[in-house]
GROMACS .gro file of C-alpha atoms in nm:
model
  397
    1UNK     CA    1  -1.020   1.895   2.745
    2UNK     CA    2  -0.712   1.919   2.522
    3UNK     CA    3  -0.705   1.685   2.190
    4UNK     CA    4  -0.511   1.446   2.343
    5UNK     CA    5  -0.791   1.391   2.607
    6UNK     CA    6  -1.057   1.409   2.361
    7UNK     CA    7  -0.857   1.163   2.127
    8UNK     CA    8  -0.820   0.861   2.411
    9UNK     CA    9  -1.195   0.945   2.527
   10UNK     CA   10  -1.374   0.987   2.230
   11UNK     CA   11  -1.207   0.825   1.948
   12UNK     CA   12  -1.220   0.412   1.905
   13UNK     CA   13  -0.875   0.257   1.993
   14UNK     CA   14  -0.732   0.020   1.816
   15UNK     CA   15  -0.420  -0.049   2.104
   16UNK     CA   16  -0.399   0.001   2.422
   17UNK     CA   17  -0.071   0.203   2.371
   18UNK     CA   18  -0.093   0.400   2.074
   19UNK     CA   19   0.189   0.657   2.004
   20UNK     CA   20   0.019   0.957   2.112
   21UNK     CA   21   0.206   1.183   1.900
   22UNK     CA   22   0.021   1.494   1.830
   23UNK     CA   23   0.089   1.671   1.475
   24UNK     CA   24  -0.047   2.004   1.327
   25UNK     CA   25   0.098   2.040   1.008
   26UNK     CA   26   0.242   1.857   0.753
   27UNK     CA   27   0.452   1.928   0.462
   28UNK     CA   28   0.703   1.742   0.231
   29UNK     CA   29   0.864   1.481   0.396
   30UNK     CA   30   0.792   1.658   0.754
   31UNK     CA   31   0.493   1.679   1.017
   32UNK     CA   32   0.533   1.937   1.271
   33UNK     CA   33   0.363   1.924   1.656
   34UNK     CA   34   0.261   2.186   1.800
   35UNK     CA   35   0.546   2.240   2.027
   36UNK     CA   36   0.755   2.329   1.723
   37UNK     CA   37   0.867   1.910   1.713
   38UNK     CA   38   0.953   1.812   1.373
   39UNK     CA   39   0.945   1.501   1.256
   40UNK     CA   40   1.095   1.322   0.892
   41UNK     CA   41   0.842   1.108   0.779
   42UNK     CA   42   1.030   0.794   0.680
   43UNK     CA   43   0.707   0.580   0.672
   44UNK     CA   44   0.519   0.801   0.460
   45UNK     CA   45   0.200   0.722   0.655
   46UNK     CA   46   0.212   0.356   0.521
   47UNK     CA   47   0.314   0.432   0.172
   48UNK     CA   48   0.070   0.717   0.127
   49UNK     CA   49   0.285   1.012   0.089
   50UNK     CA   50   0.455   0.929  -0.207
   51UNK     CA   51   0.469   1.306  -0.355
   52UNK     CA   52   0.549   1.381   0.030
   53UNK     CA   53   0.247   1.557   0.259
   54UNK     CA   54   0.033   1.860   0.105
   55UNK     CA   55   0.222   1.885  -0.281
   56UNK     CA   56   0.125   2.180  -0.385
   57UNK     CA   57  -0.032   2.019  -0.686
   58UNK     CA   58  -0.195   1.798  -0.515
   59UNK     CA   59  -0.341   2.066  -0.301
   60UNK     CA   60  -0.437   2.304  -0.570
   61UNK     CA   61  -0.611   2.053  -0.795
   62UNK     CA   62  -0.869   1.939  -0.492
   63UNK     CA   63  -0.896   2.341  -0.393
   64UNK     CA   64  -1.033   2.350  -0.732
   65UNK     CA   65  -1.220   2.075  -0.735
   66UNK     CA   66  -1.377   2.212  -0.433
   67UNK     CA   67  -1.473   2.517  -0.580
   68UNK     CA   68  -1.671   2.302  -0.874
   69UNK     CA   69  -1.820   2.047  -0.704
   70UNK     CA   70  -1.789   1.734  -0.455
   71UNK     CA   71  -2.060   1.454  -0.392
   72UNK     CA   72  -2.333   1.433  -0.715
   73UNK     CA   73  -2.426   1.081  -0.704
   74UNK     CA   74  -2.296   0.720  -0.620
   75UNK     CA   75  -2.062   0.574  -0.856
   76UNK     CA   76  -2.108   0.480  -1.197
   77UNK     CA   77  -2.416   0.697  -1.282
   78UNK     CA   78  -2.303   1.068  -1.346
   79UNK     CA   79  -2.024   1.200  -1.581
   80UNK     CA   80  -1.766   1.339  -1.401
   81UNK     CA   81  -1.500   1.434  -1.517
   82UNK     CA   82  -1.226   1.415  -1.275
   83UNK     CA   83  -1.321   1.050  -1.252
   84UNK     CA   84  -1.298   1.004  -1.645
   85UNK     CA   85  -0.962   1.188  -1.679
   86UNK     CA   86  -0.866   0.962  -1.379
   87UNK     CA   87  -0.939   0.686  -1.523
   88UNK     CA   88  -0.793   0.752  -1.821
   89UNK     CA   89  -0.443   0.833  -1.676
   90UNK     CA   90  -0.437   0.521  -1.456
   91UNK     CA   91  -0.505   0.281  -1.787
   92UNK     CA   92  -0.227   0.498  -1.999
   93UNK     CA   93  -0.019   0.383  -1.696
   94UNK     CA   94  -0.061  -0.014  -1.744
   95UNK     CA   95  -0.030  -0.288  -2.025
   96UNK     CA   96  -0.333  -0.160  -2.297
   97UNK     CA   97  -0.586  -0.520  -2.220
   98UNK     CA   98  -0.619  -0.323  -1.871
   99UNK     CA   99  -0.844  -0.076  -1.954
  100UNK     CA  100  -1.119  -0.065  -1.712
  101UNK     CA  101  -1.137   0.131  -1.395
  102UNK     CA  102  -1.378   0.083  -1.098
  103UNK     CA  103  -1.304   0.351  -0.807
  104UNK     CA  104  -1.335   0.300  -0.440
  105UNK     CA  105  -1.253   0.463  -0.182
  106UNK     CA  106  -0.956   0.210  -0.042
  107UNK     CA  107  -0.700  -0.084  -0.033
  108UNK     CA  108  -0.947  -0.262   0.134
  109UNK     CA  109  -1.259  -0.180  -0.088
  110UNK     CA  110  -1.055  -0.256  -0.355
  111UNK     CA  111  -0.974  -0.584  -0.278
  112UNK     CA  112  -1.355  -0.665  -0.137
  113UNK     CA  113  -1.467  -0.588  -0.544
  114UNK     CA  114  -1.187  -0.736  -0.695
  115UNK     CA  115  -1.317  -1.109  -0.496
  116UNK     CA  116  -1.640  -1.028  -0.641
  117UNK     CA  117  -1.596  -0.933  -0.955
  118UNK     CA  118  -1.319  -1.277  -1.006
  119UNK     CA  119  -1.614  -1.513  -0.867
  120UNK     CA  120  -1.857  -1.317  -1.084
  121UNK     CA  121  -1.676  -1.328  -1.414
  122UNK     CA  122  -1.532  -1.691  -1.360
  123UNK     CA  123  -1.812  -1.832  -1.187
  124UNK     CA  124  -1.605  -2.036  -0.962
  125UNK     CA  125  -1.642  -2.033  -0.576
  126UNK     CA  126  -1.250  -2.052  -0.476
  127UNK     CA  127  -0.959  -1.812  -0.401
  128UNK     CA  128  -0.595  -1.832  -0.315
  129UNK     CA  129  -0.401  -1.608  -0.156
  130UNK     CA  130  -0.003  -1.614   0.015
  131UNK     CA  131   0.084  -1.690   0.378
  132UNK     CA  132   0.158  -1.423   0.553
  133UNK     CA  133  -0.049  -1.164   0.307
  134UNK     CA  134  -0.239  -0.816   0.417
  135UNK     CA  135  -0.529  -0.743   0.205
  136UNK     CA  136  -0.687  -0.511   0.457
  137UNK     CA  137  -0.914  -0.502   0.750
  138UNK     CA  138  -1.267  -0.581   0.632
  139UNK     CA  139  -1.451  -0.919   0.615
  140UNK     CA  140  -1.393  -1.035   0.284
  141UNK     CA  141  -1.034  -0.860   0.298
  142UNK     CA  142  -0.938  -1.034   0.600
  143UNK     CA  143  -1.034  -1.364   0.482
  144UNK     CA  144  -0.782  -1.353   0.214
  145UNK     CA  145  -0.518  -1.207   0.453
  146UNK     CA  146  -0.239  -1.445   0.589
  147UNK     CA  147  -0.203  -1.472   0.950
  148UNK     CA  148  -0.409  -1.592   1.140
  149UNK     CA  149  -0.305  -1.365   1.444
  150UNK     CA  150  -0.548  -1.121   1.254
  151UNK     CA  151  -0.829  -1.337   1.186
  152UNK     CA  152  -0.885  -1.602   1.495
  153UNK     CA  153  -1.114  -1.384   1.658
  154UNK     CA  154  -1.345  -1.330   1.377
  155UNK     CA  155  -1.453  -1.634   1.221
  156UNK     CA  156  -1.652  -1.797   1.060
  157UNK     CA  157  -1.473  -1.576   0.793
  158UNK     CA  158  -1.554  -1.651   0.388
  159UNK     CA  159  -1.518  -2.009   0.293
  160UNK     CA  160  -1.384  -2.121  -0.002
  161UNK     CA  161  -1.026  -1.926   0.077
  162UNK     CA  162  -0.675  -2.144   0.099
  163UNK     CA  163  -0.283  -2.029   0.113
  164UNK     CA  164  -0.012  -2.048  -0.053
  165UNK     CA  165   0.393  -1.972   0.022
  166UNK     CA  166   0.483  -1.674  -0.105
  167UNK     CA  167   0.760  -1.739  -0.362
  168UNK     CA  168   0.713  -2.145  -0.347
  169UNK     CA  169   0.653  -2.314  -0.658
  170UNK     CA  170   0.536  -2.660  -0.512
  171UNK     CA  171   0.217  -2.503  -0.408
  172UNK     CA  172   0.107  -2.332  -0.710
  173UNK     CA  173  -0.056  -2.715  -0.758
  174UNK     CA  174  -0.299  -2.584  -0.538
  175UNK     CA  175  -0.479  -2.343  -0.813
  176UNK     CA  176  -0.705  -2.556  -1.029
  177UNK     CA  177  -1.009  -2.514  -1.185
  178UNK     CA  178  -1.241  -2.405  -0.926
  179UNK     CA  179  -0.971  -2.150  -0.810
  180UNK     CA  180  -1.183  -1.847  -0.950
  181UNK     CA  181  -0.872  -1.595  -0.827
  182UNK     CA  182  -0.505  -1.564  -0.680
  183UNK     CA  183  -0.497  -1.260  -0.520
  184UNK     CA  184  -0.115  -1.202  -0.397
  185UNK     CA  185   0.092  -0.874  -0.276
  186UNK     CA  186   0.350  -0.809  -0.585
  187UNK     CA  187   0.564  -0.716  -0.278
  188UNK     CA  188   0.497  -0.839   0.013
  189UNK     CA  189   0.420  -0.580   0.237
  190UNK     CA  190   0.351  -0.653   0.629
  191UNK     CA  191   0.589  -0.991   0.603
  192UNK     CA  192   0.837  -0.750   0.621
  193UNK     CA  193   0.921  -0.667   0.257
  194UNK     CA  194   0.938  -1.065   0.063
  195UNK     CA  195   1.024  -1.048  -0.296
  196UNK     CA  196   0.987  -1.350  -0.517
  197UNK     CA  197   1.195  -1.391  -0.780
  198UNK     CA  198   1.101  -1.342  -1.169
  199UNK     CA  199   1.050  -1.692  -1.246
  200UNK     CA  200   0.877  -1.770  -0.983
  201UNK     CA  201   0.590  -1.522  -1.096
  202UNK     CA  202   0.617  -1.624  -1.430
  203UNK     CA  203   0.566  -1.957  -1.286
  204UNK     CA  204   0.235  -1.859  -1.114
  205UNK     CA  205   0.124  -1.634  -1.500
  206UNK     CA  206   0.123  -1.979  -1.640
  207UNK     CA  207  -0.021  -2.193  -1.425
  208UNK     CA  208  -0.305  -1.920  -1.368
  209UNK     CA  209  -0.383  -1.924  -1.754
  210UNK     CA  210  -0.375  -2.321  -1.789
  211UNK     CA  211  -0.633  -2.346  -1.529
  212UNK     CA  212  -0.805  -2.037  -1.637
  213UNK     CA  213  -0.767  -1.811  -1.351
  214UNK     CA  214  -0.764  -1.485  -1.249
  215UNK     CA  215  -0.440  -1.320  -1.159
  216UNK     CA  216  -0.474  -1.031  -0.909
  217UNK     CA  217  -0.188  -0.844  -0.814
  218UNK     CA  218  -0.216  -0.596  -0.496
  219UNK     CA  219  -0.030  -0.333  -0.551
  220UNK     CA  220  -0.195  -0.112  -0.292
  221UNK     CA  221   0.164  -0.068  -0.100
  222UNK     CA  222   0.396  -0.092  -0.375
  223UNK     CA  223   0.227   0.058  -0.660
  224UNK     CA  224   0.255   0.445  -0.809
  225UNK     CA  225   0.617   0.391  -0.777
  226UNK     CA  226   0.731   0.263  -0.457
  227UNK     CA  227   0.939   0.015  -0.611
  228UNK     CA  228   1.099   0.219  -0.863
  229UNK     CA  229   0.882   0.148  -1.118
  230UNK     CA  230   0.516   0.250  -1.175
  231UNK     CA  231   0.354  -0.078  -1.071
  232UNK     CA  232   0.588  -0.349  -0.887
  233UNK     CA  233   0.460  -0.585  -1.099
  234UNK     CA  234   0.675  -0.424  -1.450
  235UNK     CA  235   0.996  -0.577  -1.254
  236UNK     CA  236   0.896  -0.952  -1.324
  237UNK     CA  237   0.759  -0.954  -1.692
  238UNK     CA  238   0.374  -1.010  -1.665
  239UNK     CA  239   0.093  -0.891  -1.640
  240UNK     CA  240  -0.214  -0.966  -1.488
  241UNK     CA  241  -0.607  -0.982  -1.465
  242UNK     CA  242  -0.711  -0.702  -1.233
  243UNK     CA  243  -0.468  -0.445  -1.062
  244UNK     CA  244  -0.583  -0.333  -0.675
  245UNK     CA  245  -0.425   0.001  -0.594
  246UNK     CA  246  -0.520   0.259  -0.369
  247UNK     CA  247  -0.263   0.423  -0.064
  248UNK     CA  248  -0.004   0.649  -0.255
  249UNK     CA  249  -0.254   0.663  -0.537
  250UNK     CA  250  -0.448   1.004  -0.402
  251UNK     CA  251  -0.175   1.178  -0.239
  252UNK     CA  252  -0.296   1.189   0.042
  253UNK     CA  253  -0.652   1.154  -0.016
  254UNK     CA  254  -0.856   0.900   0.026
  255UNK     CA  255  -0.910   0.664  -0.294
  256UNK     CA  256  -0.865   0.315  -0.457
  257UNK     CA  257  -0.958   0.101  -0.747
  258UNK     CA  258  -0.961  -0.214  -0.906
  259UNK     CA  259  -0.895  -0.222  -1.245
  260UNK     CA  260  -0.958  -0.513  -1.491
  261UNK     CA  261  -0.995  -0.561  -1.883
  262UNK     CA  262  -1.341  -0.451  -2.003
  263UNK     CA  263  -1.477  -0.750  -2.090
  264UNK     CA  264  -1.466  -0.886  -1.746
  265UNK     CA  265  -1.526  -0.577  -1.539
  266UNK     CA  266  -1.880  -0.509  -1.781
  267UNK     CA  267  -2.011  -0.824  -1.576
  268UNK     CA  268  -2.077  -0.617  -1.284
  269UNK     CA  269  -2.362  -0.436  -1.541
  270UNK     CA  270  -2.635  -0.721  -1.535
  271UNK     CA  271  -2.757  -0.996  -1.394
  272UNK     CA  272  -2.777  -0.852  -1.143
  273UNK     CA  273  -2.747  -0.468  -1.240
  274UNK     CA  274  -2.563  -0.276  -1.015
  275UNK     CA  275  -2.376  -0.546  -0.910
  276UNK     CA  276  -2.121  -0.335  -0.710
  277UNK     CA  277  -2.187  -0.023  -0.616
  278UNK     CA  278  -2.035   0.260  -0.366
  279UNK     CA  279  -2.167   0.594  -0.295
  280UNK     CA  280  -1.876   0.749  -0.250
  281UNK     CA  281  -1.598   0.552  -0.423
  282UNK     CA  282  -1.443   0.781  -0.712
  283UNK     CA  283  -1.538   1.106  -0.496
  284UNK     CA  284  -1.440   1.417  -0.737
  285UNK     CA  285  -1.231   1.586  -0.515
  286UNK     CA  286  -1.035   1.272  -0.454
  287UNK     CA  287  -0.999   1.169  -0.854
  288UNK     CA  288  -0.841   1.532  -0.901
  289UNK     CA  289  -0.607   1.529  -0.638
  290UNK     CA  290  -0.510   1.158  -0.769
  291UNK     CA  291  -0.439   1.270  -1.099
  292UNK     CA  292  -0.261   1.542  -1.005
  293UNK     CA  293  -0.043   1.284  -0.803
  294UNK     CA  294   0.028   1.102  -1.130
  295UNK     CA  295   0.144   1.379  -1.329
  296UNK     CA  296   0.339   1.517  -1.016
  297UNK     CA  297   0.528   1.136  -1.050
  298UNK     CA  298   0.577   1.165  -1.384
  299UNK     CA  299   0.666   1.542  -1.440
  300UNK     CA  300   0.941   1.569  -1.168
  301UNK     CA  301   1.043   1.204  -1.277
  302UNK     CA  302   1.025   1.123  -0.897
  303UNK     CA  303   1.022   0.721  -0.987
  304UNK     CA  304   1.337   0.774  -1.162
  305UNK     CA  305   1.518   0.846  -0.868
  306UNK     CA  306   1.385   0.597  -0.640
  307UNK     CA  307   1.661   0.347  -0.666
  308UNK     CA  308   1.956   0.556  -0.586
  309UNK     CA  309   1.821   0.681  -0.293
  310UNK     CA  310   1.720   0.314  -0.188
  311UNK     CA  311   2.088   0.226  -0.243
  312UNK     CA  312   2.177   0.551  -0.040
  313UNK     CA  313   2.012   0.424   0.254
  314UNK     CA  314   2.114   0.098   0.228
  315UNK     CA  315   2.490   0.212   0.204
  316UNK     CA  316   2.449   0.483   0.491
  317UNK     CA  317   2.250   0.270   0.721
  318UNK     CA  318   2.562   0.008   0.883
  319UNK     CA  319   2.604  -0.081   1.211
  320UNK     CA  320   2.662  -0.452   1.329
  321UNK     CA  321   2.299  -0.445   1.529
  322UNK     CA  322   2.156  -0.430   1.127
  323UNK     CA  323   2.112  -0.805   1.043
  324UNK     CA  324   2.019  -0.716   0.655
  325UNK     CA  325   1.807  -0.465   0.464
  326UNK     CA  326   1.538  -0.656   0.247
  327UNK     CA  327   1.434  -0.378   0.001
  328UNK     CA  328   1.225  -0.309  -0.367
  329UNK     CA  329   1.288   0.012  -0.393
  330UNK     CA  330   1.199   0.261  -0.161
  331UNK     CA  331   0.978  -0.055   0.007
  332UNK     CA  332   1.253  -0.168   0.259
  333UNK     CA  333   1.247  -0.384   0.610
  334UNK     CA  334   1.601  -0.288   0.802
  335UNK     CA  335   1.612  -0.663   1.009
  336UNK     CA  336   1.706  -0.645   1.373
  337UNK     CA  337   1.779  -0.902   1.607
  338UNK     CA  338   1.414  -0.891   1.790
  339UNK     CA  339   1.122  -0.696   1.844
  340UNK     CA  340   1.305  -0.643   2.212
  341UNK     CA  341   1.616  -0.481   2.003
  342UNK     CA  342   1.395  -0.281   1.761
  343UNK     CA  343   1.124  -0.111   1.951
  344UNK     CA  344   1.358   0.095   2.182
  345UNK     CA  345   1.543   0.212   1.870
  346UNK     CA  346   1.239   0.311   1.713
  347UNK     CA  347   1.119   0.521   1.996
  348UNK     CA  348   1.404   0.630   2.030
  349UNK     CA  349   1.393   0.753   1.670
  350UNK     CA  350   1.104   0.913   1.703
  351UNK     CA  351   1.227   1.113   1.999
  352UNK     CA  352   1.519   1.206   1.767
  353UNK     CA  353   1.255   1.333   1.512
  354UNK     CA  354   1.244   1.055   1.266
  355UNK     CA  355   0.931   0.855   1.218
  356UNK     CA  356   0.935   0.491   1.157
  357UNK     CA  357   0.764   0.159   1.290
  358UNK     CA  358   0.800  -0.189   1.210
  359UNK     CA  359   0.567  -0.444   1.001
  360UNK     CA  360   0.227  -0.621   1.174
  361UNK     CA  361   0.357  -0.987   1.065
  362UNK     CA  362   0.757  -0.947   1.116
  363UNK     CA  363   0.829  -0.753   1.425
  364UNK     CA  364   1.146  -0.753   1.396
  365UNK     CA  365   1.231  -0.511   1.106
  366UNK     CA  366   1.205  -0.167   1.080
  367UNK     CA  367   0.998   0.008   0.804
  368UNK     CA  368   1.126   0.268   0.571
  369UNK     CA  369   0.905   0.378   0.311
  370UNK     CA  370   0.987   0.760   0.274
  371UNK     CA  371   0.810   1.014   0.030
  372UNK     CA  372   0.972   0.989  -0.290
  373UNK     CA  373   1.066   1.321  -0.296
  374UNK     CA  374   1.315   1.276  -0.025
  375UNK     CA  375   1.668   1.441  -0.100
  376UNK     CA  376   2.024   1.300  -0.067
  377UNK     CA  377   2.061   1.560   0.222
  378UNK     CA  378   1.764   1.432   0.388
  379UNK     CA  379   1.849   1.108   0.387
  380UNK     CA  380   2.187   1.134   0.494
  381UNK     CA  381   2.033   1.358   0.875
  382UNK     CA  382   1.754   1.056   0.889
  383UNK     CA  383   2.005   0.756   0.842
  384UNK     CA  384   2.239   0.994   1.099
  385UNK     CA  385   1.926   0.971   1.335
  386UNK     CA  386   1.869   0.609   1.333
  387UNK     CA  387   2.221   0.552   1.352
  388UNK     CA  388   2.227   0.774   1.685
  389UNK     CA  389   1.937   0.609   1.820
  390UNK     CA  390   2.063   0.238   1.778
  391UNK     CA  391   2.430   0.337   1.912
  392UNK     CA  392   2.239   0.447   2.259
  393UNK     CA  393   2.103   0.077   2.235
  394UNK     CA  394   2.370  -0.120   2.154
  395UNK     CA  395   2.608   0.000   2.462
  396UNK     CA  396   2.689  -0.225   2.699
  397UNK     CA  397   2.467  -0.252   3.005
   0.00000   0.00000   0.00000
């Protein structure tokens, strides 16, 4: 059988229509099929390209890795160094009372020991999160998620878990002192790129300290500059309790972490010991291909550039079937009439060699999230693209 057989027999499906497309190498903002297709990558495999597919840096510093050592021993109990240096990088990265690193292995796992470690340290049995929020796919993850299109089918999920709007300052009432956490996306992600304004997080900073609570910002989609800046959260002026990252964090490797002030991350340490643990969270070969990924953001000053090419898409991509482009950065929703408008344009896209999709919770945007390393030159054929691909849509019937 060829892979595509073997893929639809043998591998667990999560739709009955996935996209089938078949790839065989990757590199910089392109994946290739093995027909010689070649495809731009304008979704960066949900923001996890961000120094584009197989940096060399990236590449060499797991290589080497490799050649030392991978899996010692679960998390927390060896010195290693790649997870030290890591973890030393990511704090030199934030506001100096964040200063504590746990390492997972995703957005998801990051997000399951950040709800621990905020009922641990608080002792408080409640958490808020937005309407419309994506935490991830696991229990505790989805229970803190936002639609309920997602979660219907699983309950009884996690009590203890309310919503607020996104943005809305009436409902920031809600947090009180039981609330032992809000967890909310600095940019809303899968609602189809939401940005609240500055005050309105400045807002939520203060109400979270009267009442004692935990601020958690998700920043597993917008972080390692997506937005433009190194964490999403730098645009509004605060700065908060524990940081969940993971996505474009290991360039293209598979890592997260949650990362917290010492003081309330040491909690984990006793009663009960080992109060989180992972066996491979923090894997070596992952922590040196993430900290090659910072210093590949930082030495080619990729972030810098990130929001004149937003505003180059923004000012190439016009056509009256565009409704509005929501952006933060390279984090951008292009808003179509309907799903029914979109999805032929996107497939159409793809055909044209451009890769996009659109968000789980607003169907009827498209999602553009390219590697930052994308040139002027490359955006200008991938906006030419889309453009073709909605002007064979838009004709009259």
């Amino acid at each position: 059988m060829n892979s595509r057989q073997l893929f639809l027999q043998h591998l667990a499906q999560t739709t009955d229509f996935p996209l089938l497309i078949e790839i065989e190498k990757a590199e910089g903002i392109y994946m290739f099929g093995p027909n010689g297709q070649k495809y731009i990558d304008l979704i960066s495999g949900i923001g996890v390209s961000n120094v584009g597919h197989r940096h060399p840096e990236v590449v060499k510093a797991a290589k080497d890795q490799m050649d030392k050592y991978m899996h010692l021993m679960v998390y927390g109990e060896y010195v290693q160094s790649p997870q030290s240096l890591l973890a030393k990088a990511l704090t030199d990265t934030l506001p100096k009372k964040l200063d504590n690193v746990y390492l997972v292995n995703s957005g998801s796992e990051a997000i399951e020991g950040a709800m621990k470690l905020a009922k641990r340290h608080t002792g408080r049995p409640n958490i808020i999160s937005c309407v419309d929020a994506y935490h991830g796919s696991s229990h505790g993850a989805l229970s803190v998620g936002g639609n309920e299109i997602f979660k219907r089918n699983y309950r009884p999920l996690l009590p203890g878990i309310s919503h607020i709007v996104y943005g809305g300052f009436a409902d920031l009432e809600k947090i009180d002192k039981d609330t032992a956490a809000v967890f909310i996306e600095t940019i809303q992600g899968e609602a189809g790129i939401k940005v609240a304004r500055k005050e309105y997080f400045q807002a939520l900073r203060r109400k979270c300290n009267e009442t004692g609570t935990l601020l958690v910002c998700d920043e597993i989609q917008c972080g390692f500059g997506r937005t433009g800046k190194f964490w999403a959260f730098e645009h509004f002026d605060i700065i908060p309790d524990i940081v969940c990252c993971a996505k474009g964090m290991g360039g293209g490797m598979p890592i997260g972490a949650f990362i917290a002030p010492k003081e309330i991350m040491h909690t984990f340490a006793n009663n009960p010991i080992l109060g989180h643990i992972t066996t491979f969270g923090g894997h070596p070969v992952s922590c040196a291909a993430s900290l090659a990924t910072i210093k590949v953001l930082q030495d080619e000053k990729l972030i810098e550039g990130v929001e004149n090419k937003a505003n180059l898409f923004k000012e190439l991509l016009v056509h009256p079937s565009i409704k509005s482009i929501r952006n933060k950065g390279l984090m951008m929703a292009v808003e179509f009439e309907s799903f029914e408008v979109l999805k032929p344009i996107i497939d159409t896209a793809i055909e044209n060699g451009v890769i996009t999709d659109w968000f789980l919770f607003c169907d009827d945007a498209m999602r553009i999230a390219p590697p930052l390393i994308i040139t002027e030159d490359q955006i200008r054929e991938a906006c030419k693209k889309i453009l073709d691909a909605i002007a064979i849509h838009s004709q009259p019937k």
